[in-house]
mmCIF file of C-alpha atoms in Angstrom:
data_model
loop_
_atom_site.group_PDB
_atom_site.id
_atom_site.type_symbol
_atom_site.label_atom_id
_atom_site.label_comp_id
_atom_site.label_asym_id
_atom_site.label_seq_id
_atom_site.Cartn_x
_atom_site.Cartn_y
_atom_site.Cartn_z
ATOM 1 C CA MET J 1 138.200 98.538 191.087
ATOM 2 C CA SER J 2 138.220 95.787 188.461
ATOM 3 C CA GLN J 3 136.499 96.252 185.101
ATOM 4 C CA LYS J 4 135.632 93.822 182.345
ATOM 5 C CA ASN J 5 134.460 95.009 178.902
ATOM 6 C CA ILE J 6 132.369 92.672 176.783
ATOM 7 C CA SER J 7 131.584 93.291 173.110
ATOM 8 C CA ALA J 8 130.360 91.165 170.202
ATOM 9 C CA SER J 9 131.489 91.072 166.588
ATOM 10 C CA THR J 10 129.571 91.457 163.350
ATOM 11 C CA ALA J 11 128.716 88.187 161.596
ATOM 12 C CA ALA J 12 130.128 87.960 158.083
ATOM 13 C CA GLY J 13 127.616 87.815 155.265
ATOM 14 C CA GLY J 14 124.587 88.556 157.445
ATOM 15 C CA PRO J 15 122.852 91.448 159.191
ATOM 16 C CA PRO J 16 124.867 93.430 161.733
ATOM 17 C CA THR J 17 125.103 91.639 165.072
ATOM 18 C CA VAL J 18 126.984 94.244 167.087
ATOM 19 C CA THR J 19 125.651 94.223 170.630
ATOM 20 C CA PRO J 20 125.892 96.968 173.229
ATOM 21 C CA ASN J 21 129.200 97.291 175.120
ATOM 22 C CA ILE J 22 128.685 96.129 178.669
ATOM 23 C CA ALA J 23 130.938 97.340 181.442
ATOM 24 C CA VAL J 24 130.816 95.339 184.674
ATOM 25 C CA SER J 25 132.500 97.152 187.555
ATOM 26 C CA THR J 26 133.240 95.892 191.048
ATOM 27 C CA ALA J 27 134.251 98.418 193.692
ATOM 28 C CA PRO J 28 136.610 97.400 196.527
ATOM 29 C CA GLY J 29 133.697 97.389 198.938
ATOM 30 C CA GLY J 30 131.884 94.762 196.866
ATOM 31 C CA THR J 31 129.406 97.123 195.193
ATOM 32 C CA HIS J 32 128.471 96.023 191.653
ATOM 33 C CA HIS J 33 127.437 98.248 188.774
ATOM 34 C CA VAL J 34 126.513 97.382 185.188
ATOM 35 C CA ALA J 35 126.607 100.110 182.533
ATOM 36 C CA VAL J 36 125.237 99.404 179.050
ATOM 37 C CA ALA J 37 126.408 101.543 176.156
ATOM 38 C CA PRO J 38 124.163 101.863 173.060
ATOM 39 C CA ALA J 39 125.099 99.750 170.058
ATOM 40 C CA SER J 40 126.157 101.629 166.945
ATOM 41 C CA THR J 41 124.146 99.454 164.589
ATOM 42 C CA MET J 42 121.012 97.297 164.703
ATOM 43 C CA SER J 43 121.537 94.119 166.674
ATOM 44 C CA ARG J 44 120.288 90.701 165.701
ATOM 45 C CA GLU J 45 117.478 91.181 168.232
ATOM 46 C CA SER J 46 116.372 94.320 166.394
ATOM 47 C CA TRP J 47 116.334 92.580 163.016
ATOM 48 C CA LYS J 48 114.090 89.918 164.572
ATOM 49 C CA ILE J 49 111.292 92.510 164.602
ATOM 50 C CA PHE J 50 110.755 92.009 160.865
ATOM 51 C CA GLN J 51 110.180 88.269 161.272
ATOM 52 C CA ILE J 52 107.721 88.976 164.087
ATOM 53 C CA MET J 53 105.909 91.521 161.930
ATOM 54 C CA ALA J 54 105.645 88.989 159.109
ATOM 55 C CA GLU J 55 104.008 86.435 161.417
ATOM 56 C CA PHE J 56 101.402 88.951 162.549
ATOM 57 C CA VAL J 57 100.634 90.186 159.025
ATOM 58 C CA SER J 58 100.307 86.654 157.646
ATOM 59 C CA GLY J 59 98.058 85.594 160.524
ATOM 60 C CA PHE J 60 95.823 88.667 160.375
ATOM 61 C CA GLU J 61 95.321 88.436 156.612
ATOM 62 C CA ARG J 62 94.545 84.725 156.610
ATOM 63 C CA LEU J 63 92.398 84.403 159.722
ATOM 64 C CA LEU J 64 90.241 87.413 158.947
ATOM 65 C CA GLN J 65 88.664 85.231 156.267
ATOM 66 C CA ILE J 66 87.622 82.302 158.474
ATOM 67 C CA GLN J 67 85.164 84.016 160.846
ATOM 68 C CA PRO J 68 83.223 83.100 162.891
ATOM 69 C CA SER J 69 85.636 80.731 164.603
ATOM 70 C CA VAL J 70 86.020 78.820 167.836
ATOM 71 C CA SER J 71 89.433 78.033 169.317
ATOM 72 C CA ILE J 72 89.824 74.612 170.918
ATOM 73 C CA PHE J 73 92.680 73.735 173.295
ATOM 74 C CA GLY J 74 93.764 70.468 174.857
ATOM 75 C CA SER J 75 96.635 68.147 175.575
ATOM 76 C CA ALA J 76 99.052 67.068 172.842
ATOM 77 C CA ARG J 77 99.602 63.813 174.746
ATOM 78 C CA ILE J 78 96.145 62.237 174.488
ATOM 79 C CA ALA J 79 96.072 59.445 171.885
ATOM 80 C CA PRO J 80 93.228 58.439 169.554
ATOM 81 C CA GLY J 81 90.902 56.019 171.304
ATOM 82 C CA HIS J 82 90.891 57.977 174.559
ATOM 83 C CA PRO J 83 87.468 59.326 175.622
ATOM 84 C CA TYR J 84 88.847 62.890 175.625
ATOM 85 C CA TYR J 85 89.916 62.475 171.998
ATOM 86 C CA ALA J 86 86.483 61.219 170.935
ATOM 87 C CA LEU J 87 84.711 64.026 172.827
ATOM 88 C CA THR J 88 86.970 66.695 171.286
ATOM 89 C CA GLU J 89 86.368 65.335 167.799
ATOM 90 C CA GLU J 90 82.604 65.321 168.388
ATOM 91 C CA ILE J 91 82.615 68.911 169.651
ATOM 92 C CA ALA J 92 84.663 70.107 166.677
ATOM 93 C CA ARG J 93 82.464 68.306 164.167
ATOM 94 C CA LYS J 94 79.301 69.823 165.629
ATOM 95 C CA LEU J 95 80.827 73.296 165.696
ATOM 96 C CA SER J 96 81.953 72.930 162.089
ATOM 97 C CA ASP J 97 78.557 71.743 160.930
ATOM 98 C CA ALA J 98 76.976 74.670 162.801
ATOM 99 C CA GLY J 99 79.046 77.136 160.757
ATOM 100 C CA PHE J 100 82.112 77.777 162.926
ATOM 101 C CA SER J 101 85.646 77.441 161.688
ATOM 102 C CA VAL J 102 87.582 75.447 164.274
ATOM 103 C CA VAL J 103 91.045 76.624 165.276
ATOM 104 C CA SER J 104 93.534 74.446 167.144
ATOM 105 C CA GLY J 105 97.249 74.420 167.808
ATOM 106 C CA GLY J 106 97.715 72.131 164.807
ATOM 107 C CA GLY J 107 99.616 69.431 166.668
ATOM 108 C CA PRO J 108 98.864 65.893 167.862
ATOM 109 C CA GLY J 109 96.553 64.707 170.629
ATOM 110 C CA LEU J 110 93.437 66.754 171.278
ATOM 111 C CA MET J 111 94.608 69.380 168.795
ATOM 112 C CA GLU J 112 94.465 66.689 166.126
ATOM 113 C CA ALA J 113 91.042 65.583 167.361
ATOM 114 C CA ALA J 114 89.746 69.150 167.028
ATOM 115 C CA ASN J 115 91.112 69.519 163.499
ATOM 116 C CA LYS J 116 89.893 66.067 162.517
ATOM 117 C CA GLY J 117 86.320 66.754 163.616
ATOM 118 C CA ALA J 118 86.233 70.070 161.773
ATOM 119 C CA PHE J 119 88.000 68.655 158.705
ATOM 120 C CA HIS J 120 85.111 66.267 158.159
ATOM 121 C CA GLY J 121 82.543 68.980 158.842
ATOM 122 C CA LYS J 122 81.191 71.840 156.757
ATOM 123 C CA SER J 123 83.508 74.658 157.910
ATOM 124 C CA PRO J 124 87.285 75.139 157.738
ATOM 125 C CA SER J 125 89.697 73.330 160.011
ATOM 126 C CA VAL J 126 92.526 75.683 160.996
ATOM 127 C CA GLY J 127 95.868 74.776 162.544
ATOM 128 C CA LEU J 128 98.137 77.360 164.163
ATOM 129 C CA ASN J 129 101.323 75.340 164.354
ATOM 130 C CA ILE J 130 104.371 76.230 166.438
ATOM 131 C CA GLN J 131 107.999 75.304 165.891
ATOM 132 C CA LEU J 132 109.154 73.390 168.975
ATOM 133 C CA PRO J 133 112.237 71.293 169.792
ATOM 134 C CA HIS J 134 109.950 68.349 170.581
ATOM 135 C CA GLU J 135 106.323 67.173 170.780
ATOM 136 C CA GLN J 136 104.768 69.418 168.102
ATOM 137 C CA GLN J 137 104.098 67.625 164.821
ATOM 138 C CA THR J 138 101.614 69.047 162.340
ATOM 139 C CA ASN J 139 98.507 66.899 162.047
ATOM 140 C CA ALA J 140 97.003 66.005 158.676
ATOM 141 C CA TYR J 141 93.524 67.479 159.204
ATOM 142 C CA GLN J 142 94.008 71.156 158.352
ATOM 143 C CA ASP J 143 92.298 73.113 155.587
ATOM 144 C CA VAL J 144 94.249 76.202 156.648
ATOM 145 C CA SER J 145 97.703 75.772 158.160
ATOM 146 C CA LEU J 146 99.923 78.513 159.567
ATOM 147 C CA THR J 147 103.268 77.996 161.296
ATOM 148 C CA PHE J 148 104.670 80.320 163.952
ATOM 149 C CA GLN J 149 108.060 80.593 165.546
ATOM 150 C CA HIS J 150 106.903 82.863 168.355
ATOM 151 C CA PHE J 151 104.359 81.805 170.951
ATOM 152 C CA PHE J 152 103.158 85.361 171.567
ATOM 153 C CA ALA J 153 102.207 85.932 167.910
ATOM 154 C CA ARG J 154 100.371 82.613 167.842
ATOM 155 C CA LYS J 155 98.519 83.454 171.065
ATOM 156 C CA VAL J 156 97.176 86.658 169.542
ATOM 157 C CA MET J 157 95.811 84.703 166.562
ATOM 158 C CA PHE J 158 93.933 82.301 168.839
ATOM 159 C CA VAL J 159 92.048 85.059 170.598
ATOM 160 C CA LYS J 160 91.738 87.891 168.077
ATOM 161 C CA TYR J 161 89.034 86.366 165.874
ATOM 162 C CA ALA J 162 87.566 83.754 168.247
ATOM 163 C CA LYS J 163 83.882 83.771 169.171
ATOM 164 C CA ALA J 164 84.516 81.245 171.939
ATOM 165 C CA TYR J 165 87.269 79.295 173.695
ATOM 166 C CA VAL J 166 86.776 75.600 174.360
ATOM 167 C CA CYS J 167 89.287 74.151 176.826
ATOM 168 C CA MET J 168 89.540 70.390 176.893
ATOM 169 C CA PRO J 169 91.683 68.568 179.469
ATOM 170 C CA GLY J 170 95.283 69.674 179.004
ATOM 171 C CA GLY J 171 98.541 70.690 180.612
ATOM 172 C CA PHE J 172 100.541 73.898 180.908
ATOM 173 C CA GLY J 173 99.829 75.017 177.337
ATOM 174 C CA THR J 174 96.069 74.700 177.800
ATOM 175 C CA LEU J 175 96.228 76.445 181.167
ATOM 176 C CA ASP J 176 98.314 79.212 179.607
ATOM 177 C CA GLU J 177 95.690 79.900 176.936
ATOM 178 C CA LEU J 178 92.865 79.697 179.486
ATOM 179 C CA VAL J 179 94.407 82.158 181.932
ATOM 180 C CA GLU J 180 95.433 84.488 179.097
ATOM 181 C CA ALA J 181 91.821 84.691 177.888
ATOM 182 C CA LEU J 182 90.488 85.180 181.414
ATOM 183 C CA THR J 183 93.003 87.965 182.019
ATOM 184 C CA LEU J 184 92.088 89.753 178.790
ATOM 185 C CA MET J 185 88.399 89.707 179.664
ATOM 186 C CA GLN J 186 88.924 90.566 183.336
ATOM 187 C CA THR J 187 91.007 93.625 182.419
ATOM 188 C CA GLY J 188 88.830 94.718 179.474
ATOM 189 C CA LYS J 189 91.657 94.248 176.976
ATOM 190 C CA GLY J 190 89.665 91.539 175.214
ATOM 191 C CA THR J 191 86.004 91.300 174.253
ATOM 192 C CA ARG J 192 83.650 89.070 176.225
ATOM 193 C CA MET J 193 83.087 85.630 174.777
ATOM 194 C CA PRO J 194 82.207 82.204 176.129
ATOM 195 C CA ILE J 195 85.128 80.406 177.758
ATOM 196 C CA ILE J 196 84.047 76.811 178.144
ATOM 197 C CA LEU J 197 85.818 74.184 180.249
ATOM 198 C CA VAL J 198 84.843 70.694 179.175
ATOM 199 C CA HIS J 199 84.648 67.687 181.540
ATOM 200 C CA ARG J 200 83.907 68.841 185.069
ATOM 201 C CA PRO J 201 85.818 66.061 186.891
ATOM 202 C CA PHE J 202 89.079 67.172 185.235
ATOM 203 C CA TRP J 203 88.669 70.859 186.115
ATOM 204 C CA SER J 204 87.091 70.529 189.572
ATOM 205 C CA GLY J 205 90.365 70.735 191.527
ATOM 206 C CA LEU J 206 91.409 73.944 189.762
ATOM 207 C CA LEU J 207 87.978 75.490 190.227
ATOM 208 C CA ASP J 208 88.021 74.653 193.934
ATOM 209 C CA TRP J 209 91.401 76.393 194.206
ATOM 210 C CA PHE J 210 90.010 79.445 192.373
ATOM 211 C CA GLN J 211 87.178 79.650 194.906
ATOM 212 C CA ARG J 212 88.902 78.637 198.137
ATOM 213 C CA THR J 213 92.219 80.409 197.557
ATOM 214 C CA LEU J 214 92.022 83.148 194.919
ATOM 215 C CA VAL J 215 88.612 84.474 195.947
ATOM 216 C CA THR J 216 89.173 83.915 199.674
ATOM 217 C CA GLU J 217 92.551 85.677 199.569
ATOM 218 C CA GLY J 218 90.989 88.561 197.651
ATOM 219 C CA VAL J 219 93.255 88.353 194.608
ATOM 220 C CA ILE J 220 90.258 87.928 192.289
ATOM 221 C CA HIS J 221 86.601 88.878 192.714
ATOM 222 C CA ALA J 222 83.929 86.223 193.107
ATOM 223 C CA ALA J 223 82.308 87.679 189.976
ATOM 224 C CA ASP J 224 85.414 86.681 187.987
ATOM 225 C CA LEU J 225 84.281 83.074 188.272
ATOM 226 C CA ASP J 226 81.415 84.012 185.956
ATOM 227 C CA LEU J 227 83.898 84.561 183.119
ATOM 228 C CA PHE J 228 83.806 80.841 182.291
ATOM 229 C CA THR J 229 81.347 77.967 182.073
ATOM 230 C CA VAL J 230 81.906 74.287 182.870
ATOM 231 C CA VAL J 231 80.108 71.651 180.777
ATOM 232 C CA ASP J 232 80.344 67.950 180.026
ATOM 233 C CA THR J 233 78.914 67.277 176.548
ATOM 234 C CA ALA J 234 79.286 68.475 172.980
ATOM 235 C CA ASP J 235 75.680 69.694 172.932
ATOM 236 C CA ASP J 236 76.368 71.715 176.096
ATOM 237 C CA VAL J 237 79.231 73.462 174.306
ATOM 238 C CA LEU J 238 77.033 74.521 171.388
ATOM 239 C CA ASP J 239 74.150 75.532 173.666
ATOM 240 C CA THR J 240 76.490 77.736 175.720
ATOM 241 C CA ILE J 241 77.821 79.528 172.643
ATOM 242 C CA PHE J 242 74.434 80.107 171.001
ATOM 243 C CA ARG J 243 72.859 81.302 174.262
ATOM 244 C CA PHE J 244 75.636 83.856 174.675
ATOM 245 C CA TYR J 245 75.106 85.309 171.179
ATOM 246 C CA GLU J 246 71.327 84.886 171.091
ATOM 247 C CA THR J 247 70.610 88.559 171.744
ATOM 248 C CA ARG J 248 73.866 90.280 170.755
ATOM 249 C CA GLY J 249 74.546 88.419 167.495
ATOM 250 C CA PHE J 250 77.901 87.357 166.081
ATOM 251 C CA GLU J 251 78.696 90.647 164.363
ATOM 252 C CA PRO J 252 80.988 92.708 166.667
ATOM 253 C CA SER J 253 79.941 96.185 167.707
ATOM 254 C CA GLU J 254 82.095 99.189 166.876
ATOM 255 C CA GLU J 255 83.377 99.201 170.440
ATOM 256 C CA GLU J 256 84.314 95.527 170.187
ATOM 257 C CA ARG J 257 86.076 96.139 166.863
ATOM 258 C CA GLU J 258 88.151 98.838 168.534
ATOM 259 C CA VAL J 259 89.046 96.566 171.446
ATOM 260 C CA ARG J 260 90.158 93.819 169.084
ATOM 261 C CA LEU J 261 92.147 96.251 166.972
ATOM 262 C CA ASN J 262 94.108 97.261 170.071
ATOM 263 C CA LEU J 263 94.435 93.750 171.494
#
């Protein structure tokens, strides 16, 4: 049997970075076994918890003050002058003038359009920026600007205080936020709110796949398709939100407060 022991050293001048000892054994018959021994001190991964905690505390304390809010998502790659950009800006401006803070990812493209529309409106424009190796550059239209290093902390901030999600045309990031919100509502881990997909021609292929594949194969219920609404205009977005809260109001119930606390 051959054995190889792997261990890390402690970085000088910084927090302990000793990692667990890992023993990789290979028996003559080709059977492999990995045994991990506990580290004697906190690893760098463990110290990372404090940075994560700081991001959550900062986000909770700041965003609690900007309710009610609507989170808007969309592609970072759509330039000013594109119809999607103009439509996003119009939606954000109307939401802002109606009393909603508008929250976006704080970057370029349709995120910028959302912040720009709200920036020139009556309510705060909020950017939840993320540190990325490329593509993400903070736009100039933010009354409130927070920067995150961790996607998961940022994702919680988008949903925790939102009264609605507005999904403009976008790529993987937009789809990620959309499916995350749908999953939270489907499983009861998040409170019900309007999830609005804007511009039917863009979303039609995905919606057909939901119906013809996901529902047909039985991996979601047909009723799950009622978790979102598809619209085409800025006025449709506002009408959808106000219709949803017409009878229940914007103030969360005690049950909804508890759900959000445990999100």
